[in-house]
Coordinates of C-alpha atoms in Angstrom, one line a residue:
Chain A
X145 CA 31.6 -6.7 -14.0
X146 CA 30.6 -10.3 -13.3
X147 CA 28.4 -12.1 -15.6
X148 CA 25.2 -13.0 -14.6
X149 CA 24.1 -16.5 -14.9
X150 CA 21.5 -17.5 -17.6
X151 CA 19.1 -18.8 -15.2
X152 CA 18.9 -15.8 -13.0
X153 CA 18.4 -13.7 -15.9
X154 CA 15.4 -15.7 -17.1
X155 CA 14.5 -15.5 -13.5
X156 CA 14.2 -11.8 -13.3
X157 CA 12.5 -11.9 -16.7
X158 CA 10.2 -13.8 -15.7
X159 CA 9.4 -11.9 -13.2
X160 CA 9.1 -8.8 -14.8
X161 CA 6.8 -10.6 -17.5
X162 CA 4.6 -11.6 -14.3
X163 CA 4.5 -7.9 -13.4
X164 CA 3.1 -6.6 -16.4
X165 CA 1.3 -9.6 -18.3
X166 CA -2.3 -9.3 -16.0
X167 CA -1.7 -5.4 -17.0
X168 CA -1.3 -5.9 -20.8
X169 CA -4.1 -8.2 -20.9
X170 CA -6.6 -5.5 -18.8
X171 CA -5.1 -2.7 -21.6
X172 CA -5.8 -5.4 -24.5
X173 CA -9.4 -6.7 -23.3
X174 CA -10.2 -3.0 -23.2
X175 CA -9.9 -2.9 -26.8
X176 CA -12.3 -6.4 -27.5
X177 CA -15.3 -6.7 -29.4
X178 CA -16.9 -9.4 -26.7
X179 CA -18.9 -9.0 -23.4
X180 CA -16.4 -11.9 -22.2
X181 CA -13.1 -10.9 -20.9
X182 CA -12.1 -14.2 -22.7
X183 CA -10.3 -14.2 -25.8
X184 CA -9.6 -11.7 -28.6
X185 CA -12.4 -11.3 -31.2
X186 CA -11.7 -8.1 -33.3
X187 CA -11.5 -4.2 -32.3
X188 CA -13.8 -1.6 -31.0
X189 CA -14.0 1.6 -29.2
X190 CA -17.2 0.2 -28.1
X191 CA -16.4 0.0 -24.0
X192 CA -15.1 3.6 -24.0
X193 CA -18.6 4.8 -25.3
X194 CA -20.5 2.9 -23.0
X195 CA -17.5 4.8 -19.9
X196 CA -18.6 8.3 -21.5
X197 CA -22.2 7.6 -21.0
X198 CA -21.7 6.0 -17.6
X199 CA -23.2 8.8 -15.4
X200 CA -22.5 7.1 -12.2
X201 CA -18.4 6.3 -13.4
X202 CA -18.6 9.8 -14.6
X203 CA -19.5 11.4 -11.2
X204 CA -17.1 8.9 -9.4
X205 CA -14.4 10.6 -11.6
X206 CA -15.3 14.0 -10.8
X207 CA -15.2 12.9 -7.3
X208 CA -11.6 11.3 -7.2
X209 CA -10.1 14.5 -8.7
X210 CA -11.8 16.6 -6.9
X211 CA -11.0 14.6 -3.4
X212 CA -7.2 14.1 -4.8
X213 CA -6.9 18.0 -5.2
X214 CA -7.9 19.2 -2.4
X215 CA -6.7 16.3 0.0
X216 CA -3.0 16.2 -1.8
X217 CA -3.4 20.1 -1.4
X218 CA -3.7 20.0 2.6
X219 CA -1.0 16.9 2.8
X220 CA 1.6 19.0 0.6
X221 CA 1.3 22.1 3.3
X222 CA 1.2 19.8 6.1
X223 CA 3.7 17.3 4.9
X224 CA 6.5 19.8 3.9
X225 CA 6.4 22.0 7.2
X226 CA 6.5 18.0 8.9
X227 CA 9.5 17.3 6.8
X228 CA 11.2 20.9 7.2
X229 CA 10.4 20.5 10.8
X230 CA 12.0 16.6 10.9
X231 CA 15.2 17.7 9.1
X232 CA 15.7 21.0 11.4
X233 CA 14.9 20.0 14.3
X234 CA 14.6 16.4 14.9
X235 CA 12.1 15.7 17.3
X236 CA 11.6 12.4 18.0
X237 CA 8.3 11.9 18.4
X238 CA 7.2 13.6 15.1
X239 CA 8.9 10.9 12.4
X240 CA 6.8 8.5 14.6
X241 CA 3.3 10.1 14.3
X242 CA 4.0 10.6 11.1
X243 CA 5.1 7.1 9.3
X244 CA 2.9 4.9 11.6
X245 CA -0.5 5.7 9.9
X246 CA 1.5 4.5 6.5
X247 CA 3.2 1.6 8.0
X248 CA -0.2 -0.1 9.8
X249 CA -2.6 -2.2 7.6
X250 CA -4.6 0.5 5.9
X251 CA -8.0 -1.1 7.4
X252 CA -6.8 -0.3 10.6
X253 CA -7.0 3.6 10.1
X254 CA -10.0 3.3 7.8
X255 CA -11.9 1.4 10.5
X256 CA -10.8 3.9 13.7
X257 CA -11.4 7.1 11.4
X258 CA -15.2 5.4 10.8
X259 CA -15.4 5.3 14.3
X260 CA -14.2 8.4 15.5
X261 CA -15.7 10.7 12.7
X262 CA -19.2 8.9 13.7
X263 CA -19.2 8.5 17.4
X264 CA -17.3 11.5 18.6
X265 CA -17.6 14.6 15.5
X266 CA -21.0 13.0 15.0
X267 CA -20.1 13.2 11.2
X268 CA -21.8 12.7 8.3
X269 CA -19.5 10.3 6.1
X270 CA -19.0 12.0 2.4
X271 CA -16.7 14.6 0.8
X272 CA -15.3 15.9 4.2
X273 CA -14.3 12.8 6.1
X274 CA -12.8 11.2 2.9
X275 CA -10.4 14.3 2.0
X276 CA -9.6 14.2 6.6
X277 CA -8.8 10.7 5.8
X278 CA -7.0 11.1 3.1
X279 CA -4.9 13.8 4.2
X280 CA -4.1 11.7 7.6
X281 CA -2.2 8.5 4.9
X282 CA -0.3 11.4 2.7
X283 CA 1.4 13.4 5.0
X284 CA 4.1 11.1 5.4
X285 CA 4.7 10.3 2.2
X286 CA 5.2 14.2 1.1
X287 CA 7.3 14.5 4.3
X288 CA 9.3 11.5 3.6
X289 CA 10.5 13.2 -0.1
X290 CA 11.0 16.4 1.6
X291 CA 13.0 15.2 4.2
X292 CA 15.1 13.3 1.9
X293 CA 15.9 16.0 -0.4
X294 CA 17.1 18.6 2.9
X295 CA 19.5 15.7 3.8
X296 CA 21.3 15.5 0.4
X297 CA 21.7 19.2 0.8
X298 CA 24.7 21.3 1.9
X299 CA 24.2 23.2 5.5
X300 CA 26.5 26.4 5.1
X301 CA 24.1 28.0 2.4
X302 CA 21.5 28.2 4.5
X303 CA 24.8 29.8 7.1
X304 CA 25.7 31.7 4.2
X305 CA 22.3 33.2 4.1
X306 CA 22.2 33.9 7.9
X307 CA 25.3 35.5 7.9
X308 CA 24.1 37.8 4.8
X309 CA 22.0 39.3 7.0
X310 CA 18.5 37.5 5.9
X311 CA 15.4 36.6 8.2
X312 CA 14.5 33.1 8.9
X313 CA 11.5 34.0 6.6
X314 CA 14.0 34.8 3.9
X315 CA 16.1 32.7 4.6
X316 CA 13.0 29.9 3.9
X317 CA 11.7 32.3 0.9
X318 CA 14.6 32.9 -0.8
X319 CA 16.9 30.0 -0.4
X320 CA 15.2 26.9 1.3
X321 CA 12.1 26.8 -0.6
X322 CA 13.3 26.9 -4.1
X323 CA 15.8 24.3 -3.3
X324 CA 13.1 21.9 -1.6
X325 CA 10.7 22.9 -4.6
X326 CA 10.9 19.7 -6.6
X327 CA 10.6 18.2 -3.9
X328 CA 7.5 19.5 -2.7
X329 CA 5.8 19.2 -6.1
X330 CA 7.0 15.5 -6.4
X331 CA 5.1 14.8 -2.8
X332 CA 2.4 16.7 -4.0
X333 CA 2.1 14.2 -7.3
X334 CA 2.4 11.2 -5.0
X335 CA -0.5 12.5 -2.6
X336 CA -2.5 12.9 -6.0
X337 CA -1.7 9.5 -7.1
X338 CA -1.9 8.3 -3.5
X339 CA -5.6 10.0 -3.3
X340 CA -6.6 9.0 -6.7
X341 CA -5.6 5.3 -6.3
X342 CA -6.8 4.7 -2.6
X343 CA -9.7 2.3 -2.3
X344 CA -9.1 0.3 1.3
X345 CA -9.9 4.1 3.8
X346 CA -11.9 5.2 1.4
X347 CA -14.2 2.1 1.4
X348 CA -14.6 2.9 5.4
X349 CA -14.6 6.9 5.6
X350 CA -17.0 7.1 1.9
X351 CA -20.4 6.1 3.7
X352 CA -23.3 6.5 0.9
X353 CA -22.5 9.8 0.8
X354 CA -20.0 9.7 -1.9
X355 CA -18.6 7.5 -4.5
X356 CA -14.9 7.5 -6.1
X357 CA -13.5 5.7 -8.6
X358 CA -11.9 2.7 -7.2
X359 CA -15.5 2.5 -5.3
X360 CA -17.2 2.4 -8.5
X361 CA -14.9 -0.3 -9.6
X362 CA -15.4 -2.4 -6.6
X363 CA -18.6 -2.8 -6.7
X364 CA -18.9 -3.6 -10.6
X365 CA -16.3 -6.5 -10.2
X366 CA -17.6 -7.6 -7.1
X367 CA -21.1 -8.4 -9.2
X368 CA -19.2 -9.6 -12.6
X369 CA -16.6 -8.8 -14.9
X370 CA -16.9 -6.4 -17.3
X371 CA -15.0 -4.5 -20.2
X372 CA -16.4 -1.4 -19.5
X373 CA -14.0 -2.1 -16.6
X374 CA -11.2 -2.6 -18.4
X375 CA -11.6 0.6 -20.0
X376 CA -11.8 2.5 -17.2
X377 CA -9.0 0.8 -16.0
X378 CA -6.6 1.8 -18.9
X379 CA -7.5 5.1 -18.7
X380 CA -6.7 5.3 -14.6
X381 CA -3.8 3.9 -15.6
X382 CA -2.3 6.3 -17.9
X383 CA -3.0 8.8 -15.9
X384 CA -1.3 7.3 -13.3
X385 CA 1.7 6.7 -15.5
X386 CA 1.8 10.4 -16.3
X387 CA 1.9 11.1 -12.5
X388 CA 4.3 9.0 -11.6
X389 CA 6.9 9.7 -14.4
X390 CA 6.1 12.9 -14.0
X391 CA 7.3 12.4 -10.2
X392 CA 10.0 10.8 -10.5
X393 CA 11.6 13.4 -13.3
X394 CA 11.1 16.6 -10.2
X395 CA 12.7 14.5 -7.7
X396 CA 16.0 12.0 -7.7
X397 CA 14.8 10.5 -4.4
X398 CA 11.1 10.3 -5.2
X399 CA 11.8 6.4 -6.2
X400 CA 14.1 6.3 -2.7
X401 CA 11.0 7.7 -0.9
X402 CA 8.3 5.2 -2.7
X403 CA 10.5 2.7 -1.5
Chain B
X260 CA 8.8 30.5 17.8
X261 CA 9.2 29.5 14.1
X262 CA 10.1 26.1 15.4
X263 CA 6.2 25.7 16.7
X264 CA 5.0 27.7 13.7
X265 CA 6.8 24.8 11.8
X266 CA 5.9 22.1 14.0
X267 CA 2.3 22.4 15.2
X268 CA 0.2 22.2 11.8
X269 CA 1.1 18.8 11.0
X270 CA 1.5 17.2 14.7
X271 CA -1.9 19.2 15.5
X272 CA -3.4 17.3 12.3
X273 CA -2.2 14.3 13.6
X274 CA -2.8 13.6 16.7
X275 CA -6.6 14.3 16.0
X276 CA -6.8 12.3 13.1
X277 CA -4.7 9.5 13.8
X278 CA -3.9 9.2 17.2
X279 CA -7.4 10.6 18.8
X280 CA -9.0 8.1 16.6
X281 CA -6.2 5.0 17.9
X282 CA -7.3 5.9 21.3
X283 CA -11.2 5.7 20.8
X284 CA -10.3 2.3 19.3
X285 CA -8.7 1.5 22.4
X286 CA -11.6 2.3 24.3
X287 CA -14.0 1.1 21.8
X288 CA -12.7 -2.3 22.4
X289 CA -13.8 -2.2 26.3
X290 CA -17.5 -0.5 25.2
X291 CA -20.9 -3.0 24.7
X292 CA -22.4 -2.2 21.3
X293 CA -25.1 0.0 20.8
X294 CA -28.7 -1.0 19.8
X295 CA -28.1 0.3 15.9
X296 CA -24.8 -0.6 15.5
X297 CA -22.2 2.0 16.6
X298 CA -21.4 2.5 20.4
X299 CA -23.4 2.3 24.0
X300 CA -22.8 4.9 26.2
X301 CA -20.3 5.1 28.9
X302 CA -22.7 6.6 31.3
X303 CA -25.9 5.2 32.5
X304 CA -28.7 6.5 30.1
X305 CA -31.2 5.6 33.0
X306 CA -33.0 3.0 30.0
X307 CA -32.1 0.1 31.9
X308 CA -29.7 -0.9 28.8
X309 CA -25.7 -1.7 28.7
X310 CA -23.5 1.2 29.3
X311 CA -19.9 1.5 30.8
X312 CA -16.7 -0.9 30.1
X313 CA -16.4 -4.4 29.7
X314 CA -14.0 -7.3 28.6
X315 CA -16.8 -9.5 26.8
X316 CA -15.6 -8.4 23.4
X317 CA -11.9 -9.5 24.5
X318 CA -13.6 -12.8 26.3
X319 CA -15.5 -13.2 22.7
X320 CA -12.8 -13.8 20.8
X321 CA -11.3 -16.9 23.3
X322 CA -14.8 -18.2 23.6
X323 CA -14.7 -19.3 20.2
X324 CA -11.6 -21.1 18.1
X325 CA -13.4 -20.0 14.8
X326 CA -11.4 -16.8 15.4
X327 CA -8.0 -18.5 16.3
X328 CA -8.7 -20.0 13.5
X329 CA -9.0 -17.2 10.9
X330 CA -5.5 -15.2 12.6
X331 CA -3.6 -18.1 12.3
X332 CA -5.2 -18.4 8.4
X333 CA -4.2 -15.5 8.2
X334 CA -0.3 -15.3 9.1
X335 CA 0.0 -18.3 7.5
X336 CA -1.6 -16.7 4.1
X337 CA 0.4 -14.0 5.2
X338 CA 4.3 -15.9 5.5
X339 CA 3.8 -17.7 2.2
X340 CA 3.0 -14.6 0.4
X341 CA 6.6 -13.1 2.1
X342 CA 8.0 -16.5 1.0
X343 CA 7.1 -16.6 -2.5
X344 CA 7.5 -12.6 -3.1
X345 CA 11.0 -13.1 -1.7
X346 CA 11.4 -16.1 -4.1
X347 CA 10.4 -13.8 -7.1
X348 CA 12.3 -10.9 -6.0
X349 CA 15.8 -11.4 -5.2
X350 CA 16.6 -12.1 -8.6
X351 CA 15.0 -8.8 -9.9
X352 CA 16.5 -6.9 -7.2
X353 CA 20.3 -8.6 -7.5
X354 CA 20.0 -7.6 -11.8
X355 CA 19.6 -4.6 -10.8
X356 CA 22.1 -4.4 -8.5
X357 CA 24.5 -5.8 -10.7
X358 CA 23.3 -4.2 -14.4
X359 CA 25.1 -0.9 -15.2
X360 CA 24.6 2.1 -13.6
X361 CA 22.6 3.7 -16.6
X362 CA 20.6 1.0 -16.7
X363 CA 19.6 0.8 -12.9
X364 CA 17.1 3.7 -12.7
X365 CA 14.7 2.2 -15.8
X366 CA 14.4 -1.2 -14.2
X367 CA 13.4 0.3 -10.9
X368 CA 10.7 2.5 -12.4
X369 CA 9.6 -0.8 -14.8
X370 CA 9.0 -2.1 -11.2
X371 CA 7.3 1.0 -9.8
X372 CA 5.0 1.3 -12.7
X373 CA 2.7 -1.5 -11.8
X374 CA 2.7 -0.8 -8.4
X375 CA 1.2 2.7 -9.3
X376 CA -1.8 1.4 -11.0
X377 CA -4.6 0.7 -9.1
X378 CA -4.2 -1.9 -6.7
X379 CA -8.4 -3.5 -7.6
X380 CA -7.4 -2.9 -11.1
X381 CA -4.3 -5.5 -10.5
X382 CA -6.5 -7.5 -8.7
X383 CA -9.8 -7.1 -12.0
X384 CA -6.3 -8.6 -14.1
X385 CA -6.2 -11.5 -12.3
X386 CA -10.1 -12.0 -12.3
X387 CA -9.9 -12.0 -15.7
X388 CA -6.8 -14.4 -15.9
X389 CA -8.0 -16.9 -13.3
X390 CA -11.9 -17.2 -14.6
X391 CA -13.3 -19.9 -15.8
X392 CA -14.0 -18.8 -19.2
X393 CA -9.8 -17.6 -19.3
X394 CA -7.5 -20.0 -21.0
X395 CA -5.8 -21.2 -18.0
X396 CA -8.6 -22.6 -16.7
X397 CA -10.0 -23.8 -19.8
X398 CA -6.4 -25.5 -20.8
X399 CA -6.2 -27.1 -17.2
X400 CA -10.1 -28.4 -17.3
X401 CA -9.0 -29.9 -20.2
X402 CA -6.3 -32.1 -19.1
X403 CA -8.7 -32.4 -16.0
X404 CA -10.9 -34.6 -17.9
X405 CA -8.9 -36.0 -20.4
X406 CA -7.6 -37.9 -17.6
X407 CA -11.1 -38.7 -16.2
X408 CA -11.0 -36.0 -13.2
X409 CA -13.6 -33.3 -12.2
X410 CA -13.2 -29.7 -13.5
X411 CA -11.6 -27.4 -11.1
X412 CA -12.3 -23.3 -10.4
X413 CA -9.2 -21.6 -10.4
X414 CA -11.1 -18.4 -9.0
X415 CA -12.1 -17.9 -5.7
X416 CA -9.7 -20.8 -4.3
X417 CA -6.9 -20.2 -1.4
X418 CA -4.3 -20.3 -4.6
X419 CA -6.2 -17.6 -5.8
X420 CA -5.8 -15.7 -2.9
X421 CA -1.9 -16.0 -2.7
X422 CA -1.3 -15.0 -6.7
X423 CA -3.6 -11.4 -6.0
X424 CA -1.2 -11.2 -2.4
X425 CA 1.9 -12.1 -4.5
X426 CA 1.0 -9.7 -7.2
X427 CA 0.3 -6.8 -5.6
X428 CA 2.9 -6.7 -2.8
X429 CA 5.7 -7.8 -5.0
X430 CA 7.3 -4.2 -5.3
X431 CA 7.4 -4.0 -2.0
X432 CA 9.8 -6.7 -1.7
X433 CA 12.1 -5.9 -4.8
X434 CA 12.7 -1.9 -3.6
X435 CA 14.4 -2.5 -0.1
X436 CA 16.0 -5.1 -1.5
X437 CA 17.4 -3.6 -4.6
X438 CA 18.5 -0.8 -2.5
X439 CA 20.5 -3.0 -0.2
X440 CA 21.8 -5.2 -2.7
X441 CA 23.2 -2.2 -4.9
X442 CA 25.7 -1.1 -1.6
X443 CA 27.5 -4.7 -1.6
X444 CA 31.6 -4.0 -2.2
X445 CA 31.9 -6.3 -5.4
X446 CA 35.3 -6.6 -3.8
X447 CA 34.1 -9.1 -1.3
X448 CA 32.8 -11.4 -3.9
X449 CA 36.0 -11.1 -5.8
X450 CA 38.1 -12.3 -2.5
X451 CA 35.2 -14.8 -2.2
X452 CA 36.0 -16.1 -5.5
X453 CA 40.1 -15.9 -5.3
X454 CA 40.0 -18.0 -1.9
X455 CA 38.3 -20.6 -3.9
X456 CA 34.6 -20.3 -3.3
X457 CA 32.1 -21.4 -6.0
X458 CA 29.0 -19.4 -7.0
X459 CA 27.0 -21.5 -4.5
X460 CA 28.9 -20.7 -1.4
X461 CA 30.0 -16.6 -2.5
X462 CA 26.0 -16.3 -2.5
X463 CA 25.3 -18.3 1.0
X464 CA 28.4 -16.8 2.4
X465 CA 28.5 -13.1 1.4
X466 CA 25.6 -11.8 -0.7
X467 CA 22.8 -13.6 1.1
X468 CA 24.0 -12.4 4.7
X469 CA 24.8 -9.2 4.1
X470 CA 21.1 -8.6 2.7
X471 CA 19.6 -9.8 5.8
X472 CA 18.6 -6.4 6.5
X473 CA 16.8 -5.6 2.9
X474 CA 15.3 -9.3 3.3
X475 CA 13.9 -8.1 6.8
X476 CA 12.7 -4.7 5.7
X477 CA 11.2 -6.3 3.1
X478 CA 9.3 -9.0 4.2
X479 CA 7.7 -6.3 7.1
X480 CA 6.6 -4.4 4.1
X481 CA 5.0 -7.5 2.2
X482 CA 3.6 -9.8 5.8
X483 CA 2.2 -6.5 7.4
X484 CA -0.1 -5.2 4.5
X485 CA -1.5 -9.3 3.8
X486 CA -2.4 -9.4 7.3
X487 CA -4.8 -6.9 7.4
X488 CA -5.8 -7.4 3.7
X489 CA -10.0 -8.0 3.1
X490 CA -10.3 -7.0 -0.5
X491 CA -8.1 -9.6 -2.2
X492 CA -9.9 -12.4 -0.5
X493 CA -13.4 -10.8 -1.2
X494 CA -12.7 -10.5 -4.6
X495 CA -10.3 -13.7 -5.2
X496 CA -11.3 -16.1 -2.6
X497 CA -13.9 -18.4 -1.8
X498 CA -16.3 -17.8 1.6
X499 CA -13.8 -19.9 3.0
X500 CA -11.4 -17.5 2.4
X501 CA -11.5 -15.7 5.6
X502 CA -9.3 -13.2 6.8
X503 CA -8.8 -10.9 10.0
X504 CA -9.4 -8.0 7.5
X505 CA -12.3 -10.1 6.5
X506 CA -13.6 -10.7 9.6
X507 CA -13.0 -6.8 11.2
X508 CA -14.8 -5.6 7.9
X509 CA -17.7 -7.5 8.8
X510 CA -17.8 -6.2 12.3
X511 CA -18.5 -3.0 10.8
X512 CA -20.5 -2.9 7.9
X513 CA -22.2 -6.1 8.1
X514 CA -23.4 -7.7 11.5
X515 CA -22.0 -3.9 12.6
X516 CA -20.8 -5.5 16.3
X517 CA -18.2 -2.3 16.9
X518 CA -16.8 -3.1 20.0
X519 CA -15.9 -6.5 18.9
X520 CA -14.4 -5.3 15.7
X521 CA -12.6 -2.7 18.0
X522 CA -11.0 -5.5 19.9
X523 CA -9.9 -7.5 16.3
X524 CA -8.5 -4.4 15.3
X525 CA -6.6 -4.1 18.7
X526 CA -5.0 -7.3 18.4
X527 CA -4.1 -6.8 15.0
X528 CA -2.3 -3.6 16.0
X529 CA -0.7 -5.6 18.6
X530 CA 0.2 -8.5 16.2
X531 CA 1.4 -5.6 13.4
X532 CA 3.4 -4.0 16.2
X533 CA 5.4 -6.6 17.6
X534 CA 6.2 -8.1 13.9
X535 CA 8.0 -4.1 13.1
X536 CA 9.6 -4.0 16.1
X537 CA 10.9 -7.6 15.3
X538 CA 11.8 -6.6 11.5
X539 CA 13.3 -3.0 12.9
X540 CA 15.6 -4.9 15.0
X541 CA 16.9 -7.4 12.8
X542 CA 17.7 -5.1 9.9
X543 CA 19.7 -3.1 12.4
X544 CA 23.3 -3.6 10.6
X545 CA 24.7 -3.2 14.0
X546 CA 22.6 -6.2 15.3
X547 CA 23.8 -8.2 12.3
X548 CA 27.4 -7.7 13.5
X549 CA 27.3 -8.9 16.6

């Protein structure tokens, strides 16, 4: 192997340190005994009281999990049979109407599902069109893993499986689907995480019907920064850690697919 | 029959809920608004009020340069955020490539882990960092006057701006990198090096064209999102700060002018569309070749 020069090293160091300094200070602030997110006075507990007895940040939570279930639920179904149906049978069109609503600015879609759940299913925004929305970005993310993980696999035992005798529906039951499992459940964690985190279509498809948690924490730094903030923050963020590692352990090409 | 059993859930889903609702934007864009904010009707209402198509939302946006302005602010915002997250992240992506094998899949997930957390959250970080009451700004104001000059706000500035774009799209330049930078043959570099070429010119001769296609992939993946960006400006930047996202948001939840947000949101479809197409082709190996 070639050595790597010193200053590219401290380059990508750097760069790394710029990645997760802004985090470490959110995580450490969360911790301070000060209203001013300015430097460290001494330790308290003191913002996560004032998070439990947050009504509002506590029904926003309740909301983000409950939307992330059931959204990342629907996208999981949709998604896999979308990825089964790429890897099998190709159709052009499908990879197309699949990856575009992911690769456009997310505004775009937040702004034309405002409009079309309004003006033509005369829609009341809330719970509903914020799961619809949210299904519509996560599809292609759990296809994407699916698809990924029926490439890397070998054809003939699905021939094998044919030639045993066994239905397409056994075929799928008995030999597809446990192979394609970790797959699945590593989409589904994404969607989840996708769901959980998404603040851009939510901000368009939420109307004042209902509020999520990256909603609630728009409009409290929007008016001034705050450690309750901060705690709320850390804690979104280990949960999110959990998801992800817990992705990336079911599937090899989860990080491929995120990519 | 399985293959439509397979097929038609998710195409069904999404042609209603993301190409139905493309298509009303496309007609959106040719509607007058209604009286309340959304939509006037296509057909005559018999109220003596606007109804059917029109090109005054498209004639809008010539009529006044306020709007060229803020699309060329924001591909400009949107090119120096590519520029400086490519800057940051080819050497990430080119230790990675080169560490050892064992080590590769750590470093990646150190780089996906920030990216998971919420994207306002990395945003609140730099809030915090920028503000005035932050050291930055508090070691900078000092020098500031010190040397007899006025106190500058570090927050909501165009800098500002770029660091929150920078931050948050960074990932998105290191991953398709990475991943084209880890299939270089060290064997070429080793020719490279026997024939007598220094570090300078194995890098501008080998590495850096053969990851043409990662740097093109990439950059799509960082310029497309900061175009249509409105948060990061909203929460970083000053009211001159203006972006298309910016300006589309406020065509519908503020003034709530649809049809002329419509038409902003067609041209930056159109814009977004021609820059993929662009990026698609260039990172085409084959295209590199010839």
């Amino acid at each position: 192997m070639r050595r790597l020069p010193t200053w590219l090293l401290l380059a990508a160091a750097s760069s790394y340190a710029f990645l997760y300094l802004p985090l470490i200070i959110v995580v450490a602030y969360s911790f301070n005994d000060s209203r001013l997110n300015a430097e460290w006075v001494g330790f308290t507990l003191d913002w996560y009281r004032v998070l439990l007895h947050d009504e509002e940040m506590l029904l926003a939570a309740r909301n983000s999990l409950l939307i992330a279930l059931v959204s990342s639920g629907a996208a999981t179904l949709l998604g896999t049979l979308a990825g089964l149906g790429m890897h099998r049978w190709r159709p052009a069109w499908l990879p197309l109407l699949v990856i575009t609503p992911v690769a456009m600015p997310e505004i775009l879609l937040g702004v034309s599902l405002l409009v079309f759940f309004i003006q033509v299913l005369h829609l009341t925004l809330g719970f509903l069109s914020v799961v619809l929305a949210h299904i519509t970005f996560s599809i292609g993310f759990v296809a994407i893993v699916v698809r990924a993980r029926l490439a890397g696999m070998d054809e003939s035992i699905f021939e094998a499986a044919r030639d045993l005798g066994a239905t397409p529906w056994q075929t799928f039951r008995l030999v597809t689907f446990p192979l394609i499992l970790p797959a699945v459940v590593a989409g589904f964690l994404m969607a989840f995480t996708l769901s959980l985190d998404d603040f851009v279509i939510t901000f368009f498809t939420a109307g004042v019907g209902v509020s999520t948690l990256p909603l609630q924490i728009y409009s409290m730094i929007k008016i001034a920064v705050t450690p309750e903030v901060n705690a709320v923050s850390t804690l979104l963020m280990l949960l999110t850690l959990v998801l992800v590692i817990a992705a990336s352990r079911m599937d090899k090409g989860f990080m491929r697919g995120a990519g | 029959m399985t293959k439509w059993a397979v097929l038609s859930p998710p195409t069904l889903f999404l042609l209603a809920f993301f190409l139905a609702p493309a298509l009303i934007m496309v007609l959106a864009s040719f509607q007058y608004p209604g009286e309340f904010g959304g939509l006037a009707p296509l057909t005559d209402p018999g109220d003596g009020k606007e109804f059917g198509l029109t090109l005054e939302n498209h004639a809008f946006f010539f009529s006044d340069w306020l709007f060229a302005e803020i699309f060329a602010r924001s591909f400009a915002v949107a090119a120096a955020s590519t520029l400086i997250c490519l800057l940051l992240a080819y050497p990430v992506a080119w230790l990675i490539a080169q560490s050892p094998r064992r080590h590769r899949d750590l470093l990646v997930l150190l780089v996906i882990l920030p990216f998971a957390s919420n994207f306002l959250i990395r945003v609140y970080a730099w809030m915090i960092l920028l503000g005035p009451q932050a050291a930055l700004a508090r070691t900078l104001n000092g020098v500031l006057a010190a040397l007899g000059l006025e106190p500058v706000s570090l927050l909501f500035s165009p800098c500002a701006v770029l660091v929150g774009m920078v931050y948050v799209h960074l990932p998105f330049m290191i991953l398709p990198l990475y991943t084209n930078l880890e299939k270089h043959d060290p064997v070429l570099l080793d020719a490279a090096q026997d024939l007598g070429a220094n570090a300078w010119r194995r890098f501008w001769g080998v590495t850096w064209p053969l990851s043409l296609p990662g740097v093109f992939s990439g950059s799509a993946l960082v310029f497309i999102p900061v175009l249509g960006m409105f948060a990061i400006p909203d929460l970083l930047g000053g009211t001159r700060d203006m972006l298309i996202g910016n300006l589309i948001k406020d065509q519908f939840l503020g003034v709530r002018d649809w049809p002329f947000g419509a038409a902003l949101s067609i041209m930056l479809t159109l814009a977004v569309l021609s820059l993929a197409g662009a990026a698609a082709w260039l990172s085409k190996p084959k295209a590199r070749a010839a």
